[in-house]
mmCIF file of C-alpha atoms and ligand atoms in Angstrom:
data_model
loop_
_atom_site.group_PDB
_atom_site.id
_atom_site.type_symbol
_atom_site.label_atom_id
_atom_site.label_comp_id
_atom_site.label_asym_id
_atom_site.label_seq_id
_atom_site.Cartn_x
_atom_site.Cartn_y
_atom_site.Cartn_z
ATOM 1 C CA MET A 266 254.808 149.967 66.482
ATOM 2 C CA ARG A 267 254.754 152.545 69.261
ATOM 3 C CA GLN A 268 251.355 153.825 68.192
ATOM 4 C CA HIS A 269 249.778 150.416 68.899
ATOM 5 C CA LYS A 270 252.154 149.449 71.707
ATOM 6 C CA LEU A 271 252.804 146.281 69.748
ATOM 7 C CA ALA A 272 255.892 144.494 68.443
ATOM 8 C CA LEU A 273 255.612 141.654 65.943
ATOM 9 C CA CYS A 274 258.040 139.394 64.095
ATOM 10 C CA LYS A 275 257.850 139.249 60.317
ATOM 11 C CA GLU A 276 255.716 136.139 60.236
ATOM 12 C CA HIS A 277 253.134 137.480 62.647
ATOM 13 C CA TYR A 278 253.196 140.901 61.045
ATOM 14 C CA LEU A 279 252.220 139.345 57.728
ATOM 15 C CA GLU A 280 249.223 137.761 59.444
ATOM 16 C CA TRP A 281 248.321 140.830 61.481
ATOM 17 C CA VAL A 282 247.929 143.177 58.491
ATOM 18 C CA PRO A 283 245.283 141.100 56.633
ATOM 19 C CA GLU A 284 243.469 140.352 59.910
ATOM 20 C CA GLN A 285 243.218 144.046 60.668
ATOM 21 C CA THR A 286 242.155 144.812 57.107
ATOM 22 C CA GLU A 287 239.382 142.229 57.320
ATOM 23 C CA ARG A 288 238.272 143.798 60.577
ATOM 24 C CA PHE A 289 238.078 147.282 59.010
ATOM 25 C CA ILE A 290 236.251 145.941 55.938
ATOM 26 C CA LYS A 291 233.591 144.421 58.198
ATOM 27 C CA GLN A 292 233.476 147.265 60.699
ATOM 28 C CA TYR A 293 232.790 149.885 58.033
ATOM 29 C CA GLY A 294 230.626 147.543 55.926
ATOM 30 C CA MET A 295 232.833 148.002 52.863
ATOM 31 C CA PHE A 296 232.035 144.864 50.852
ATOM 32 C CA GLY A 297 231.514 141.137 51.181
ATOM 33 C CA HIS A 298 232.883 137.998 49.620
ATOM 34 C CA ASP A 299 230.162 137.977 46.939
ATOM 35 C CA ASP A 300 231.075 141.435 45.724
ATOM 36 C CA ARG A 301 233.370 142.058 42.794
ATOM 37 C CA VAL A 302 236.038 144.543 43.802
ATOM 38 C CA LEU A 303 238.034 146.732 41.440
ATOM 39 C CA VAL A 304 241.331 147.834 42.975
ATOM 40 C CA ALA A 305 242.886 151.000 41.575
ATOM 41 C CA VAL A 306 246.592 150.188 41.288
ATOM 42 C CA SER A 307 249.323 152.727 40.653
ATOM 43 C CA GLY A 308 252.358 150.462 40.959
ATOM 44 C CA GLY A 309 253.072 151.918 44.398
ATOM 45 C CA LYS A 310 253.375 150.015 47.682
ATOM 46 C CA ASP A 311 249.904 150.833 49.010
ATOM 47 C CA SER A 312 247.774 149.807 46.073
ATOM 48 C CA LEU A 313 249.770 146.661 45.293
ATOM 49 C CA SER A 314 249.735 145.665 48.961
ATOM 50 C CA LEU A 315 245.985 146.248 49.083
ATOM 51 C CA TRP A 316 245.468 143.985 46.089
ATOM 52 C CA ASP A 317 247.730 141.360 47.653
ATOM 53 C CA ILE A 318 245.844 141.511 50.973
ATOM 54 C CA LEU A 319 242.400 141.245 49.355
ATOM 55 C CA ILE A 320 243.490 138.199 47.358
ATOM 56 C CA ARG A 321 244.967 136.605 50.476
ATOM 57 C CA LEU A 322 241.657 137.219 52.246
ATOM 58 C CA GLY A 323 239.834 135.420 49.448
ATOM 59 C CA TYR A 324 238.058 138.398 47.874
ATOM 60 C CA GLN A 325 237.325 138.613 44.154
ATOM 61 C CA ALA A 326 239.564 141.529 43.274
ATOM 62 C CA ASP A 327 240.735 142.685 39.860
ATOM 63 C CA GLY A 328 243.076 145.588 39.213
ATOM 64 C CA LEU A 329 242.758 148.792 37.227
ATOM 65 C CA TYR A 330 245.855 150.610 36.068
ATOM 66 C CA ILE A 331 245.516 154.074 34.538
ATOM 67 C CA GLY A 332 248.388 155.121 32.268
ATOM 68 C CA LEU A 333 248.799 158.838 32.819
ATOM 69 C CA GLY A 334 251.664 159.353 30.401
ATOM 70 C CA ILE A 335 253.961 160.990 32.948
ATOM 71 C CA ASP A 336 257.670 160.601 32.384
ATOM 72 C CA GLY A 337 259.494 163.144 34.559
ATOM 73 C CA GLY A 338 262.864 161.836 33.390
ATOM 74 C CA ILE A 339 262.347 158.577 35.284
ATOM 75 C CA GLY A 340 259.797 156.936 32.998
ATOM 76 C CA TYR A 341 257.344 157.161 35.882
ATOM 77 C CA SER A 342 254.257 155.886 34.064
ATOM 78 C CA SER A 343 255.939 153.165 32.046
ATOM 79 C CA GLU A 344 257.763 151.834 35.089
ATOM 80 C CA SER A 345 254.671 151.855 37.281
ATOM 81 C CA HIS A 346 252.729 150.086 34.519
ATOM 82 C CA ARG A 347 255.446 147.462 34.179
ATOM 83 C CA LEU A 348 255.464 146.751 37.923
ATOM 84 C CA SER A 349 251.670 146.547 38.121
ATOM 85 C CA GLN A 350 251.554 144.181 35.165
ATOM 86 C CA GLN A 351 254.343 142.079 36.602
ATOM 87 C CA PHE A 352 252.479 141.811 39.918
ATOM 88 C CA ALA A 353 249.283 140.683 38.164
ATOM 89 C CA ASP A 354 251.018 138.212 35.843
ATOM 90 C CA ALA A 355 252.994 136.565 38.631
ATOM 91 C CA ARG A 356 249.737 135.814 40.452
ATOM 92 C CA GLY A 357 247.475 135.120 37.482
ATOM 93 C CA LEU A 358 245.281 138.160 38.248
ATOM 94 C CA THR A 359 243.280 140.342 35.872
ATOM 95 C CA LEU A 360 244.590 143.864 35.335
ATOM 96 C CA HIS A 361 242.541 146.294 33.261
ATOM 97 C CA VAL A 362 244.649 148.995 31.676
ATOM 98 C CA VAL A 363 243.349 152.356 30.498
ATOM 99 C CA ASP A 364 245.845 154.534 28.713
ATOM 100 C CA VAL A 365 244.772 158.161 28.919
ATOM 101 C CA GLU A 366 246.599 159.238 25.775
ATOM 102 C CA ARG A 367 245.224 156.367 23.713
ATOM 103 C CA GLU A 368 241.721 156.943 24.972
ATOM 104 C CA TYR A 369 241.459 160.698 25.242
ATOM 105 C CA GLY A 370 244.062 161.806 22.746
ATOM 106 C CA ARG A 371 246.664 163.367 25.053
ATOM 107 C CA PRO A 372 248.697 162.345 28.093
ATOM 108 C CA ILE A 373 247.958 164.094 31.399
ATOM 109 C CA PRO A 374 250.704 166.757 31.249
ATOM 110 C CA VAL A 375 249.525 167.885 27.801
ATOM 111 C CA LEU A 376 245.855 167.824 28.815
ATOM 112 C CA ALA A 377 246.763 170.003 31.790
ATOM 113 C CA GLU A 378 248.681 172.460 29.657
ATOM 114 C CA ARG A 379 245.895 172.766 27.140
ATOM 115 C CA THR A 380 243.127 173.242 29.652
ATOM 116 C CA ARG A 381 245.172 175.542 31.913
ATOM 117 C CA ARG A 382 243.589 174.063 34.992
ATOM 118 C CA GLY A 383 245.635 173.902 38.148
ATOM 119 C CA LEU A 384 248.254 176.674 37.827
ATOM 120 C CA GLY A 385 250.949 174.848 35.925
ATOM 121 C CA LYS A 386 250.560 171.614 37.892
ATOM 122 C CA PRO A 387 248.765 168.727 36.226
ATOM 123 C CA CYS A 388 247.390 167.371 39.506
ATOM 124 C CA SER A 389 243.886 168.766 39.271
ATOM 125 C CA VAL A 390 243.453 167.479 35.710
ATOM 126 C CA CYS A 391 245.034 164.204 36.767
ATOM 127 C CA GLY A 392 242.745 163.746 39.763
ATOM 128 C CA LEU A 393 239.685 164.588 37.722
ATOM 129 C CA THR A 394 240.705 162.143 34.991
ATOM 130 C CA LYS A 395 241.480 159.332 37.426
ATOM 131 C CA ARG A 396 238.125 159.722 39.190
ATOM 132 C CA HIS A 397 236.320 159.729 35.877
ATOM 133 C CA VAL A 398 238.110 156.647 34.535
ATOM 134 C CA MET A 399 237.747 154.700 37.782
ATOM 135 C CA ASN A 400 234.007 155.367 37.867
ATOM 136 C CA ARG A 401 233.555 154.532 34.246
ATOM 137 C CA MET A 402 235.437 151.260 34.496
ATOM 138 C CA ALA A 403 233.678 150.177 37.679
ATOM 139 C CA ARG A 404 230.289 150.899 36.115
ATOM 140 C CA ASP A 405 230.963 149.521 32.616
ATOM 141 C CA MET A 406 232.573 146.339 33.851
ATOM 142 C CA GLY A 407 229.948 145.689 36.504
ATOM 143 C CA TYR A 408 232.061 145.954 39.663
ATOM 144 C CA ASP A 409 230.247 146.445 42.949
ATOM 145 C CA VAL A 410 232.897 148.532 44.575
ATOM 146 C CA LEU A 411 236.062 150.446 43.839
ATOM 147 C CA ALA A 412 238.923 150.142 46.347
ATOM 148 C CA THR A 413 241.858 152.521 46.625
ATOM 149 C CA GLY A 414 245.075 152.171 48.615
ATOM 150 C CA HIS A 415 244.866 155.390 50.643
ATOM 151 C CA ASN A 416 246.630 154.918 53.974
ATOM 152 C CA LEU A 417 246.309 156.777 57.261
ATOM 153 C CA ASP A 418 248.981 159.316 56.325
ATOM 154 C CA ASP A 419 247.087 160.185 53.143
ATOM 155 C CA GLU A 420 243.766 160.464 54.924
ATOM 156 C CA ALA A 421 245.125 162.451 57.860
ATOM 157 C CA ALA A 422 246.825 164.901 55.479
ATOM 158 C CA VAL A 423 243.597 165.458 53.522
ATOM 159 C CA LEU A 424 241.677 165.853 56.759
ATOM 160 C CA PHE A 425 244.249 168.311 58.076
ATOM 161 C CA GLY A 426 244.052 170.384 54.884
ATOM 162 C CA ASN A 427 240.257 170.430 54.920
ATOM 163 C CA THR A 428 240.142 171.269 58.604
ATOM 164 C CA LEU A 429 242.510 174.224 58.231
ATOM 165 C CA VAL A 430 239.925 175.929 56.032
ATOM 166 C CA TRP A 431 236.820 174.170 57.434
ATOM 167 C CA GLU A 432 235.811 172.690 54.111
ATOM 168 C CA GLY A 433 232.390 171.532 55.265
ATOM 169 C CA ASP A 434 231.382 169.623 52.151
ATOM 170 C CA TYR A 435 234.642 167.733 51.909
ATOM 171 C CA LEU A 436 234.626 166.946 55.608
ATOM 172 C CA LEU A 437 231.165 165.470 55.249
ATOM 173 C CA ARG A 438 232.300 163.206 52.471
ATOM 174 C CA GLN A 439 235.726 162.097 53.685
ATOM 175 C CA GLY A 440 235.745 158.613 55.142
ATOM 176 C CA PRO A 441 236.508 154.937 54.608
ATOM 177 C CA VAL A 442 233.331 154.466 52.551
ATOM 178 C CA LEU A 443 231.777 156.765 49.987
ATOM 179 C CA PRO A 444 228.397 155.250 49.129
ATOM 180 C CA GLY A 445 227.612 154.849 45.456
ATOM 181 C CA SER A 446 224.988 157.043 43.877
ATOM 182 C CA GLN A 447 223.477 157.231 40.435
ATOM 183 C CA GLY A 448 226.303 156.704 37.994
ATOM 184 C CA LEU A 449 228.953 156.851 40.709
ATOM 185 C CA ALA A 450 230.657 153.745 42.015
ATOM 186 C CA ARG A 451 230.813 152.942 45.703
ATOM 187 C CA LYS A 452 234.341 153.786 46.909
ATOM 188 C CA VAL A 453 236.198 152.264 49.817
ATOM 189 C CA LYS A 454 239.607 152.663 51.476
ATOM 190 C CA PRO A 455 240.426 149.458 53.345
ATOM 191 C CA LEU A 456 243.930 150.661 54.339
ATOM 192 C CA CYS A 457 242.857 153.979 55.834
ATOM 193 C CA ARG A 458 243.865 152.946 59.357
ATOM 194 C CA PHE A 459 247.380 151.780 58.531
ATOM 195 C CA TYR A 460 250.316 154.119 58.866
ATOM 196 C CA GLU A 461 252.305 154.626 55.689
ATOM 197 C CA ARG A 462 255.345 152.973 57.239
ATOM 198 C CA GLU A 463 253.241 149.959 58.137
ATOM 199 C CA MET A 464 252.379 149.534 54.475
ATOM 200 C CA THR A 465 256.015 149.931 53.458
ATOM 201 C CA ALA A 466 256.928 147.218 55.937
ATOM 202 C CA TYR A 467 254.183 144.969 54.583
ATOM 203 C CA ALA A 468 255.224 145.421 50.937
ATOM 204 C CA LEU A 469 258.878 144.739 51.774
ATOM 205 C CA ALA A 470 258.113 141.722 53.947
ATOM 206 C CA ARG A 471 255.891 140.253 51.222
ATOM 207 C CA GLY A 472 258.595 140.843 48.618
ATOM 208 C CA ILE A 473 256.318 143.019 46.493
ATOM 209 C CA GLU A 474 258.240 144.929 43.866
ATOM 210 C CA TYR A 475 256.830 148.440 43.651
ATOM 211 C CA ILE A 476 257.865 151.822 42.312
ATOM 212 C CA TYR A 477 259.842 153.720 44.964
ATOM 213 C CA GLU A 478 259.720 157.072 43.228
ATOM 214 C CA GLU A 479 256.769 159.334 43.807
ATOM 215 C CA CYS A 480 255.130 160.935 40.805
ATOM 216 C CA PRO A 481 257.492 163.781 39.790
ATOM 217 C CA PHE A 482 254.637 166.264 40.137
ATOM 218 C CA ALA A 483 254.084 165.356 43.775
ATOM 219 C CA GLU A 484 257.227 167.236 44.772
ATOM 220 C CA GLY A 485 256.541 170.343 46.794
ATOM 221 C CA SER A 486 252.820 169.593 47.046
ATOM 222 C CA THR A 487 250.783 170.801 50.002
ATOM 223 C CA SER A 488 249.801 167.256 50.853
ATOM 224 C CA ILE A 489 253.469 166.326 51.351
ATOM 225 C CA TYR A 490 253.918 169.421 53.494
ATOM 226 C CA TYR A 491 250.949 168.439 55.669
ATOM 227 C CA LYS A 492 252.318 164.920 55.978
ATOM 228 C CA GLU A 493 255.599 166.330 57.286
ATOM 229 C CA ILE A 494 253.812 168.440 59.862
ATOM 230 C CA LEU A 495 251.758 165.453 61.005
ATOM 231 C CA ASN A 496 254.905 163.331 61.205
ATOM 232 C CA GLN A 497 256.465 165.857 63.568
ATOM 233 C CA LEU A 498 253.366 165.674 65.695
ATOM 234 C CA GLU A 499 253.440 161.892 65.567
ATOM 235 C CA SER A 500 257.043 161.628 66.662
ATOM 236 C CA ALA A 501 256.364 163.783 69.713
ATOM 237 C CA ARG A 502 253.069 162.028 70.447
ATOM 238 C CA PRO A 503 252.889 158.515 69.025
ATOM 239 C CA GLY A 504 249.358 157.728 67.914
ATOM 240 C CA ALA A 505 248.388 161.379 67.337
ATOM 241 C CA LYS A 506 247.736 160.816 63.634
ATOM 242 C CA LEU A 507 245.462 157.860 64.246
ATOM 243 C CA THR A 508 243.565 159.673 66.996
ATOM 244 C CA PHE A 509 243.134 162.739 64.772
ATOM 245 C CA TYR A 510 241.548 160.631 62.054
ATOM 246 C CA LEU A 511 239.489 158.253 64.188
ATOM 247 C CA ARG A 512 238.088 160.971 66.416
ATOM 248 C CA PHE A 513 237.029 162.838 63.312
ATOM 249 C CA LEU A 514 235.114 159.788 62.072
ATOM 250 C CA GLU A 515 233.528 159.393 65.496
ATOM 251 C CA ALA A 516 232.603 163.057 65.729
ATOM 252 C CA ARG A 517 230.996 162.941 62.349
ATOM 253 C CA ARG A 518 229.074 159.799 63.186
ATOM 254 C CA SER A 519 227.707 161.418 66.298
ATOM 255 C CA GLY A 520 226.465 164.381 64.320
ATOM 256 C CA LEU A 521 229.122 167.044 64.777
ATOM 257 C CA PHE A 522 228.735 168.181 61.180
ATOM 258 C CA ARG A 523 224.958 167.910 61.094
ATOM 259 C CA GLU A 524 223.972 170.484 63.617
ATOM 260 C CA ASP A 525 220.530 170.859 62.103
ATOM 261 C CA GLN A 526 219.679 167.152 62.291
ATOM 262 C CA GLN A 527 221.280 164.885 64.846
ATOM 263 C CA ALA A 528 223.083 167.099 67.323
ATOM 264 C CA VAL A 529 220.364 169.686 67.823
ATOM 265 C CA GLY A 530 217.640 167.090 67.372
ATOM 266 C CA SER A 531 218.844 165.123 70.377
ATOM 267 C CA LEU A 532 218.924 168.166 72.666
ATOM 268 C CA HIS A 533 216.437 168.095 75.496
ATOM 269 C CA PRO A 534 215.952 170.250 78.579
ATOM 270 C CA CYS A 535 217.834 169.164 81.680
ATOM 271 C CA PRO A 536 215.256 167.926 84.217
ATOM 272 C CA LYS A 537 216.851 170.066 86.916
ATOM 273 C CA CYS A 538 217.821 173.432 85.438
ATOM 274 C CA GLY A 539 215.894 173.351 82.182
ATOM 275 C CA GLN A 540 218.889 174.276 80.018
ATOM 276 C CA PRO A 541 219.309 172.236 76.815
ATOM 277 C CA THR A 542 221.675 169.279 77.002
ATOM 278 C CA THR A 543 222.629 166.272 74.914
ATOM 279 C CA SER A 544 223.472 163.987 77.816
ATOM 280 C CA PRO A 545 220.760 161.429 78.659
ATOM 281 C CA GLY A 546 219.799 162.674 82.147
ATOM 282 C CA LEU A 547 220.976 165.793 83.938
ATOM 283 C CA CYS A 548 223.112 168.297 82.062
ATOM 284 C CA SER A 549 226.851 168.208 82.704
ATOM 285 C CA PHE A 550 226.700 171.244 84.952
ATOM 286 C CA CYS A 551 223.965 169.816 87.189
ATOM 287 C CA ARG A 552 225.784 166.506 87.305
ATOM 288 C CA MET A 553 228.917 168.280 88.453
ATOM 289 C CA ILE A 554 227.038 170.209 91.153
ATOM 290 C CA GLU A 555 225.306 167.058 92.268
ATOM 291 C CA LYS A 556 228.633 165.304 92.499
ATOM 292 C CA ILE A 557 230.348 167.947 94.609
ATOM 293 C CA ASN A 558 227.360 168.085 96.966
ATOM 294 C CA GLN A 559 227.447 164.381 97.599
ATOM 295 C CA PRO A 560 228.471 163.576 101.162
ATOM 296 C CA GLU A 561 232.093 162.362 101.242
ATOM 297 C CA THR A 562 232.469 158.691 101.901
HETATM 298 S S1 Q46 B 360 247.814 163.867 40.935
HETATM 299 FE FE1 Q46 B 360 249.679 164.968 40.575
HETATM 300 FE FE2 Q46 B 360 249.403 162.542 41.677
HETATM 301 FE FE3 Q46 B 360 248.665 162.893 39.164
HETATM 302 S S2 Q46 B 360 250.160 164.337 38.507
HETATM 303 FE FE4 Q46 B 360 251.229 162.939 39.817
HETATM 304 S S3 Q46 B 360 251.176 163.905 41.778
HETATM 305 S S4 Q46 B 360 249.856 161.220 39.959
HETATM 306 S S5 Q46 B 360 248.464 161.329 43.262
HETATM 307 ZN ZN1 ZN B 361 231.248 163.179 31.606
#
């Protein structure tokens, strides 16, 4: 793993991933061992690996599978349901299943066609439906937190897209934890610091059977395009993706996106020149001048 300057054998890798996950869960205050976690599973490598990791770490985690009714010539939904169910059964875990067609009358592609949202692509209807169902299930079944399998590649691509157009509101909300509010479940992303290929390696090494195919509607999406761009960047500069994401979180924490409150609030006049500064003592300019005027030693 060039980005971490680390090489591990299979055995140690399988220990390293849960250890890191536990670290992120604690660091971002995601949930504790008394909380009931609902994991949104799609049958893909990330969500099934997340469920596997949480169980290995001793958390109380149940799964939620949402049947979207997407076929795409590969039986996408039925196959992903089968693999999710198989994963749960083999480990004696609880999987809640919500079938969109059974519950709301139509599968996603038909809902999308009828509502004409999203310019011929069902993704906006699909995303809206998934968010709604996940919230409803978490609330109705009394879960404390909803966990999704978004990895670093997913998060960096969303961040990249939002940054290109400076989507302030989205930038304020993107992060490993989205606090719950009235009627909305608390949402967390425990895998957000793992590269996609790290999750693939984990799933394979653990022998998790998952659906290899992407949803047929994902083809040609902007998020895939952004992922490709970021991968080019990553191969020239290992670690660039992680830095992009982590520095964003840091910048936000330190008030970059809250000019009115934190950043401006902590401005004070430099004791020497009187110009506003955020650094604790002298402003950066005065510090520089002071430094160059120091007698050489
Ligand atoms: S939104 Fe679109 Fe995904 Fe729904 S229709 Fe498929 S590609 S599954 S994350
Ligand atoms: Zn509603």
